[in-house]
């Protein structure tokens, strides 16, 4: 069992398979961003598989594919299949912006992805274009329908709520999710990197209170092991999660670390503590050396982020960390 020095069990890896993306969400990537990792720095599938195999022997149970946009990584489905076959890995999931989902939903499901998180910040086509820089709403909705038909165990919609997000937009998304049995998650914007297009922070506490009263929601639990706190309707038909890193700290239950495409293991989303695995994996090292580096790294996992106290501290982008 992997316990850090604060007694937190680390069993969840966010695996960023690319730092590239076809969108430019205002809170995530600067317009015209070109600072991508060189392809020769990307961990190849063999390197990723080996690292995760060692990690799984130590107690890793869940892996979420993310990015950047993970569906842009060529042959991702092959990697999914390889990780699905590793002993100890019980749960594979994927976060996507949905633009390629119609094309890949069926192959992902067959390869072993059980749960999907799809990012969608509004159902208003112009707002989506303004937030993410491309007119992709119809494409994303088509992807979501394809995923629904495939029968994934769970589909969650990640909606980043920012200054300017209207009550009506949230209500429209609530209605959309209830109708399709999607779990909605509202997320507060985190200060990651300098996107030069500050999206403005929206405190979700009043939003949560309004929805709780309107739908008579009560505390609930939804699978996923993440930082979201859920409210559910008494008949169980509607489930909504709130990820509120700014207004409500969630670090004491953090169970995860993040592997970037260049082999850097980030120990905390909001801190710079890291371990470089690329050089190690590219030497002729035994598994014991990887194990030792993992254990030493996890021992250094910070207690908490400081987004509120030091909002300019994290200069890397969410897309290169593996959000
Ligand atoms: N491209 C995929 C997507 O959009 O789902 C996966 C990567 S993206 C970095 C993962 C999640 O991080 C998305 O749900 C996105 O909305 C969220 N995200 C990105 N930047 C954020 C920020 N500054 N604050 C809060 N959430 C953010
Ligand atoms: Fe791309 Fe996802 Fe970041 Fe949007 S949130 S720019 S889709 S990586």
Short mmCIF file of C-alpha atoms and ligand atoms in Angstrom, two decimals:
data_model
loop_
_atom_site.label_atom_id
_atom_site.label_comp_id
_atom_site.label_asym_id
_atom_site.label_seq_id
_atom_site.Cartn_x
_atom_site.Cartn_y
_atom_site.Cartn_z
CA UNK A 1 0.00 0.00 0.00
CA UNK A 2 1.34 3.42 -0.98
CA UNK A 3 0.96 5.87 1.86
CA UNK A 4 2.50 9.33 1.76
CA UNK A 5 3.87 10.99 4.87
CA UNK A 6 0.43 12.42 5.67
CA UNK A 7 -1.15 8.96 5.60
CA UNK A 8 -2.90 9.47 2.25
CA UNK A 9 -3.19 6.35 0.13
CA UNK A 10 -1.94 7.09 -3.40
CA UNK A 11 -3.73 4.77 -5.79
CA UNK A 12 -4.74 7.01 -8.69
CA UNK A 13 -2.65 8.26 -11.61
CA UNK A 14 -3.61 10.92 -14.10
CA UNK A 15 -1.69 9.96 -17.20
CA UNK A 16 -1.15 12.76 -19.70
CA UNK A 17 -0.50 11.12 -23.06
CA UNK A 18 -0.01 14.41 -24.92
CA UNK A 19 0.28 18.09 -24.08
CA UNK A 20 -1.27 19.04 -27.44
CA UNK A 21 -4.83 20.12 -27.89
CA UNK A 22 -7.19 21.10 -30.68
CA UNK A 23 -8.90 23.68 -28.43
CA UNK A 24 -7.70 26.73 -26.53
CA UNK A 25 -9.93 26.96 -23.48
CA UNK A 26 -9.47 30.38 -21.94
CA UNK A 27 -8.61 29.04 -18.46
CA UNK A 28 -6.21 26.38 -19.74
CA UNK A 29 -4.07 27.34 -22.75
CA UNK A 30 -2.79 30.67 -24.06
CA UNK A 31 -3.92 31.63 -27.56
CA UNK A 32 -1.24 30.79 -30.11
CA UNK A 33 0.54 28.53 -27.60
CA UNK A 34 3.52 26.77 -29.17
CA UNK A 35 5.52 25.54 -26.20
CA UNK A 36 4.79 21.85 -26.73
CA UNK A 37 7.16 19.07 -25.71
CA UNK A 38 9.34 17.66 -28.49
CA UNK A 39 8.11 14.22 -29.65
CA UNK A 40 11.45 12.62 -28.70
CA UNK A 41 10.70 13.62 -25.11
CA UNK A 42 7.33 11.87 -25.07
CA UNK A 43 7.34 8.61 -23.14
CA UNK A 44 6.60 5.84 -25.61
CA UNK A 45 3.97 3.20 -24.85
CA UNK A 46 6.58 0.68 -23.66
CA UNK A 47 8.00 3.20 -21.19
CA UNK A 48 4.56 4.15 -19.90
CA UNK A 49 3.55 0.52 -19.52
CA UNK A 50 6.70 -0.35 -17.60
CA UNK A 51 6.35 2.56 -15.18
CA UNK A 52 2.71 1.77 -14.52
CA UNK A 53 3.43 -1.91 -14.05
CA UNK A 54 5.92 -1.09 -11.28
CA UNK A 55 3.51 1.47 -9.81
CA UNK A 56 0.69 -1.10 -9.84
CA UNK A 57 2.89 -3.55 -7.89
CA UNK A 58 3.12 -0.86 -5.21
CA UNK A 59 -0.66 -0.34 -5.06
CA UNK A 60 -1.75 1.84 -7.98
CA UNK A 61 -5.31 0.85 -8.94
CA UNK A 62 -6.73 3.51 -11.22
CA UNK A 63 -5.49 5.34 -14.27
CA UNK A 64 -7.19 8.22 -16.04
CA UNK A 65 -5.99 9.12 -19.52
CA UNK A 66 -5.81 12.86 -19.98
CA UNK A 67 -3.79 15.60 -21.64
CA UNK A 68 -3.87 18.00 -23.49
CA UNK A 69 -6.43 16.19 -25.54
CA UNK A 70 -5.70 12.46 -25.09
CA UNK A 71 -7.58 11.40 -28.23
CA UNK A 72 -4.96 13.25 -30.29
CA UNK A 73 -2.26 10.74 -29.24
CA UNK A 74 -1.87 8.31 -32.10
CA UNK A 75 -2.90 4.71 -31.36
CA UNK A 76 -4.13 5.58 -27.87
CA UNK A 77 -6.52 2.63 -28.00
CA UNK A 78 -3.50 0.27 -28.12
CA UNK A 79 -2.12 1.82 -24.95
CA UNK A 80 -5.51 1.47 -23.26
CA UNK A 81 -5.52 -2.24 -24.11
CA UNK A 82 -1.99 -2.71 -22.78
CA UNK A 83 -2.74 -1.00 -19.46
CA UNK A 84 -6.06 -2.84 -19.11
CA UNK A 85 -4.09 -6.09 -19.11
CA UNK A 86 -1.78 -5.09 -16.23
CA UNK A 87 -2.35 -6.92 -12.93
CA UNK A 88 -3.65 -4.60 -10.21
CA UNK A 89 -5.13 -1.96 -12.52
CA UNK A 90 -8.85 -2.07 -11.76
CA UNK A 91 -10.19 1.08 -13.34
CA UNK A 92 -9.36 2.92 -16.56
CA UNK A 93 -11.08 6.18 -17.40
CA UNK A 94 -10.57 9.04 -19.81
CA UNK A 95 -11.01 12.83 -19.79
CA UNK A 96 -11.70 14.39 -23.16
CA UNK A 97 -12.96 17.57 -24.75
CA UNK A 98 -15.21 15.34 -26.87
CA UNK A 99 -14.25 16.62 -30.31
CA UNK A 100 -13.01 13.17 -31.41
CA UNK A 101 -15.36 11.12 -29.28
CA UNK A 102 -17.82 10.09 -31.99
CA UNK A 103 -14.90 8.48 -33.83
CA UNK A 104 -13.37 6.69 -30.83
CA UNK A 105 -16.20 5.92 -28.36
CA UNK A 106 -16.74 2.34 -29.48
CA UNK A 107 -13.03 1.43 -29.68
CA UNK A 108 -12.32 2.97 -26.29
CA UNK A 109 -15.13 1.03 -24.66
CA UNK A 110 -13.95 -2.25 -26.15
CA UNK A 111 -10.33 -1.54 -25.16
CA UNK A 112 -11.27 -1.19 -21.48
CA UNK A 113 -12.30 2.38 -20.68
CA UNK A 114 -15.28 2.19 -18.32
CA UNK A 115 -15.83 5.80 -17.37
CA UNK A 116 -15.65 9.02 -19.33
CA UNK A 117 -15.36 12.66 -18.30
CA UNK A 118 -16.30 15.02 -21.09
CA UNK A 119 -15.56 18.73 -20.73
CA UNK A 120 -18.35 21.03 -21.80
CA UNK A 121 -18.72 24.50 -20.33
CA UNK A 122 -21.99 25.57 -21.93
CA UNK A 123 -24.76 24.43 -24.28
CA UNK A 124 -24.74 27.81 -25.99
CA UNK A 125 -22.85 27.45 -29.26
CA UNK A 126 -21.45 30.99 -29.25
CA UNK A 127 -20.29 30.72 -25.65
CA UNK A 128 -18.51 27.46 -26.38
CA UNK A 129 -16.81 29.09 -29.36
CA UNK A 130 -15.80 32.06 -27.20
CA UNK A 131 -14.48 29.90 -24.33
CA UNK A 132 -12.58 27.28 -26.30
CA UNK A 133 -11.73 29.13 -29.48
CA UNK A 134 -13.49 26.83 -31.96
CA UNK A 135 -17.07 26.18 -33.01
CA UNK A 136 -17.23 22.63 -31.65
CA UNK A 137 -20.52 22.30 -29.75
CA UNK A 138 -22.31 20.14 -32.39
CA UNK A 139 -19.26 17.86 -32.63
CA UNK A 140 -19.05 17.43 -28.86
CA UNK A 141 -22.78 16.70 -28.55
CA UNK A 142 -22.46 14.11 -31.29
CA UNK A 143 -19.57 12.54 -29.40
CA UNK A 144 -21.63 12.43 -26.22
CA UNK A 145 -24.51 10.69 -28.00
CA UNK A 146 -22.10 8.12 -29.43
CA UNK A 147 -20.69 7.50 -25.95
CA UNK A 148 -24.17 7.12 -24.50
CA UNK A 149 -25.05 4.51 -27.10
CA UNK A 150 -21.88 2.59 -26.24
CA UNK A 151 -23.15 2.17 -22.67
CA UNK A 152 -20.16 3.41 -20.66
CA UNK A 153 -20.65 2.73 -16.94
CA UNK A 154 -20.58 6.40 -16.13
CA UNK A 155 -20.37 9.61 -18.16
CA UNK A 156 -19.58 12.80 -16.32
CA UNK A 157 -19.77 16.29 -17.78
CA UNK A 158 -17.07 18.65 -16.49
CA UNK A 159 -18.30 22.21 -16.64
CA UNK A 160 -15.84 24.89 -15.58
CA UNK A 161 -17.83 27.71 -14.04
CA UNK A 162 -16.15 31.08 -14.39
CA UNK A 163 -17.05 34.72 -13.95
CA UNK A 164 -19.62 35.31 -16.69
CA UNK A 165 -21.17 31.84 -16.47
CA UNK A 166 -24.89 32.53 -16.26
CA UNK A 167 -27.40 30.83 -13.99
CA UNK A 168 -29.39 29.92 -17.12
CA UNK A 169 -26.36 28.15 -18.60
CA UNK A 170 -25.99 26.06 -15.48
CA UNK A 171 -29.73 25.30 -15.43
CA UNK A 172 -29.68 24.28 -19.11
CA UNK A 173 -26.77 21.93 -18.41
CA UNK A 174 -28.57 20.48 -15.39
CA UNK A 175 -31.63 19.71 -17.57
CA UNK A 176 -29.46 18.20 -20.32
CA UNK A 177 -27.68 15.92 -17.82
CA UNK A 178 -30.87 14.82 -16.05
CA UNK A 179 -32.42 13.82 -19.36
CA UNK A 180 -29.40 11.72 -20.38
CA UNK A 181 -28.43 10.37 -16.96
CA UNK A 182 -25.05 12.11 -17.14
CA UNK A 183 -23.43 13.16 -13.87
CA UNK A 184 -22.71 16.88 -13.90
CA UNK A 185 -19.66 18.37 -12.19
CA UNK A 186 -19.15 22.06 -11.72
CA UNK A 187 -15.53 23.13 -11.34
CA UNK A 188 -14.02 26.34 -10.01
CA UNK A 189 -11.28 27.80 -12.20
CA UNK A 190 -7.82 27.22 -10.80
CA UNK A 191 -4.94 29.65 -11.39
CA UNK A 192 -2.68 27.43 -13.53
CA UNK A 193 -0.03 28.91 -15.81
CA UNK A 194 -0.26 32.29 -17.44
CA UNK A 195 -3.00 31.90 -20.02
CA UNK A 196 -3.08 35.73 -20.29
CA UNK A 197 -6.85 35.42 -20.54
CA UNK A 198 -7.93 35.24 -16.94
CA UNK A 199 -11.34 33.64 -16.85
CA UNK A 200 -12.25 35.07 -13.48
CA UNK A 201 -13.14 32.98 -10.50
CA UNK A 202 -16.72 32.13 -9.62
CA UNK A 203 -17.36 30.97 -6.06
CA UNK A 204 -19.53 27.87 -6.41
CA UNK A 205 -20.88 27.86 -2.87
CA UNK A 206 -23.96 30.00 -3.65
CA UNK A 207 -24.56 28.01 -6.84
CA UNK A 208 -24.50 24.77 -4.87
CA UNK A 209 -26.90 26.17 -2.31
CA UNK A 210 -29.34 27.37 -4.98
CA UNK A 211 -29.37 23.97 -6.71
CA UNK A 212 -29.65 22.10 -3.43
CA UNK A 213 -32.78 23.99 -2.49
CA UNK A 214 -34.31 23.92 -5.97
CA UNK A 215 -33.99 20.14 -6.41
CA UNK A 216 -34.17 19.11 -2.76
CA UNK A 217 -30.69 17.55 -3.08
CA UNK A 218 -28.97 15.59 -0.34
CA UNK A 219 -25.33 14.51 0.17
CA UNK A 220 -24.39 11.54 -1.98
CA UNK A 221 -21.51 9.43 -3.25
CA UNK A 222 -20.59 8.79 -6.89
CA UNK A 223 -17.77 6.45 -8.01
CA UNK A 224 -14.56 8.11 -9.11
CA UNK A 225 -12.37 8.66 -6.08
CA UNK A 226 -11.79 12.32 -6.97
CA UNK A 227 -12.12 15.59 -5.09
CA UNK A 228 -15.74 16.27 -6.09
CA UNK A 229 -18.34 16.44 -3.34
CA UNK A 230 -21.71 15.23 -4.60
CA UNK A 231 -25.34 16.11 -4.06
CA UNK A 232 -28.04 13.79 -5.36
CA UNK A 233 -31.80 14.03 -5.83
CA UNK A 234 -33.88 11.86 -3.46
CA UNK A 235 -34.91 9.57 -6.36
CA UNK A 236 -31.25 9.21 -7.40
CA UNK A 237 -31.91 10.39 -10.96
CA UNK A 238 -29.78 13.51 -10.71
CA UNK A 239 -26.25 13.65 -9.39
CA UNK A 240 -24.12 16.76 -9.31
CA UNK A 241 -20.55 17.15 -8.09
CA UNK A 242 -18.73 20.30 -7.06
CA UNK A 243 -14.98 20.65 -7.39
CA UNK A 244 -14.14 23.72 -5.37
CA UNK A 245 -10.38 23.87 -4.85
CA UNK A 246 -10.47 27.56 -4.10
CA UNK A 247 -13.48 27.97 -1.85
CA UNK A 248 -13.16 24.54 -0.23
CA UNK A 249 -9.82 22.76 0.10
CA UNK A 250 -9.83 19.06 -0.79
CA UNK A 251 -6.15 18.23 -0.27
CA UNK A 252 -6.50 16.16 2.90
CA UNK A 253 -8.12 13.36 0.90
CA UNK A 254 -5.88 13.66 -2.21
CA UNK A 255 -5.10 10.19 -3.56
CA UNK A 256 -3.40 11.02 -6.84
CA UNK A 257 -0.30 12.06 -8.74
CA UNK A 258 0.10 13.12 -12.38
CA UNK A 259 2.46 11.84 -15.05
CA UNK A 260 3.18 14.34 -17.82
CA UNK A 261 3.91 13.24 -21.37
CA UNK A 262 7.66 13.90 -20.90
CA UNK A 263 7.87 11.49 -17.97
CA UNK A 264 7.69 14.08 -15.18
CA UNK A 265 5.67 12.88 -12.23
CA UNK A 266 3.94 15.91 -10.68
CA UNK A 267 3.22 15.26 -7.04
CA UNK A 268 0.64 18.03 -6.65
CA UNK A 269 -1.41 20.02 -9.17
CA UNK A 270 -0.67 23.24 -7.34
CA UNK A 271 3.01 22.78 -6.42
CA UNK A 272 6.23 22.27 -8.33
CA UNK A 273 7.45 19.11 -6.55
CA UNK A 274 8.25 16.49 -9.20
CA UNK A 275 10.24 13.39 -10.15
CA UNK A 276 11.73 12.88 -13.62
CA UNK A 277 11.23 9.33 -14.85
CA UNK A 278 12.21 9.76 -18.50
CA UNK A 279 15.97 9.66 -17.94
CA UNK A 280 15.62 6.74 -15.56
CA UNK A 281 13.44 4.76 -17.96
CA UNK A 282 15.92 5.40 -20.76
CA UNK A 283 18.85 3.95 -18.84
CA UNK A 284 19.19 0.26 -18.38
CA UNK A 285 17.80 0.40 -14.83
CA UNK A 286 16.19 -2.46 -12.91
CA UNK A 287 12.56 -2.21 -11.75
CA UNK A 288 13.86 -1.78 -8.19
CA UNK A 289 15.34 1.61 -9.17
CA UNK A 290 11.98 2.78 -10.55
CA UNK A 291 10.28 1.55 -7.41
CA UNK A 292 12.75 3.41 -5.23
CA UNK A 293 12.27 6.66 -7.19
CA UNK A 294 8.49 6.31 -6.93
CA UNK A 295 8.55 5.74 -3.19
CA UNK A 296 10.99 8.60 -2.59
CA UNK A 297 8.86 10.90 -4.75
CA UNK A 298 5.60 10.01 -3.07
CA UNK A 299 7.22 10.63 0.27
CA UNK A 300 7.74 14.23 -0.88
CA UNK A 301 4.12 14.79 -1.96
CA UNK A 302 3.18 18.22 -0.55
CA UNK A 303 0.42 18.59 2.01
CA UNK A 304 -1.67 20.99 -0.05
CA UNK A 305 -1.91 23.41 -2.93
CA UNK A 306 -1.70 27.16 -2.30
CA UNK A 307 -3.88 28.44 -5.14
CA UNK A 308 -5.47 30.97 -2.89
CA UNK A 309 -2.40 32.18 -1.01
CA UNK A 310 -0.02 32.15 -3.99
CA UNK A 311 -2.12 32.21 -7.17
CA UNK A 312 0.87 33.00 -9.43
CA UNK A 313 3.01 30.17 -8.17
CA UNK A 314 2.18 27.48 -10.76
CA UNK A 315 3.60 28.59 -14.06
CA UNK A 316 3.03 25.36 -15.99
CA UNK A 317 -0.24 24.92 -17.84
CA UNK A 318 -3.03 22.52 -16.86
CA UNK A 319 -2.68 20.91 -20.29
CA UNK A 320 0.98 20.03 -19.72
CA UNK A 321 0.43 18.75 -16.18
CA UNK A 322 -2.45 16.43 -16.99
CA UNK A 323 -5.60 18.00 -15.55
N1 LIG B 1 -8.61 18.01 -22.95
C1 LIG B 1 -9.30 17.22 -22.02
C2 LIG B 1 -10.49 17.93 -21.46
O1 LIG B 1 -10.66 19.12 -21.72
O2 LIG B 1 -11.27 17.27 -20.76
C3 LIG B 1 -8.43 16.68 -20.88
C4 LIG B 1 -7.45 17.63 -20.27
S1 LIG B 1 -8.15 19.02 -19.44
C5 LIG B 1 -6.68 19.84 -18.87
C6 LIG B 1 -8.87 18.25 -18.00
C7 LIG B 1 -9.83 19.09 -17.23
O3 LIG B 1 -9.16 20.19 -16.67
C8 LIG B 1 -10.98 19.66 -18.05
O4 LIG B 1 -12.21 19.28 -17.47
C9 LIG B 1 -10.79 21.15 -17.96
O5 LIG B 1 -12.01 21.82 -17.96
C10 LIG B 1 -10.05 21.29 -16.65
N2 LIG B 1 -9.27 22.52 -16.54
C11 LIG B 1 -8.33 22.99 -17.37
N3 LIG B 1 -7.80 24.15 -16.92
C12 LIG B 1 -8.44 24.42 -15.75
C13 LIG B 1 -8.36 25.48 -14.80
N4 LIG B 1 -7.50 26.48 -14.94
N5 LIG B 1 -9.16 25.40 -13.73
C14 LIG B 1 -10.03 24.39 -13.56
N6 LIG B 1 -10.17 23.36 -14.42
C15 LIG B 1 -9.39 23.38 -15.51
FE1 LIG B 2 -7.60 21.51 -24.38
FE2 LIG B 2 -8.82 20.33 -22.34
FE3 LIG B 2 -7.22 22.47 -21.95
FE4 LIG B 2 -9.51 22.82 -23.19
S1 LIG B 2 -9.23 22.12 -21.07
S2 LIG B 2 -7.53 23.65 -23.85
S3 LIG B 2 -9.75 20.95 -24.27
S4 LIG B 2 -6.61 20.48 -22.66
#
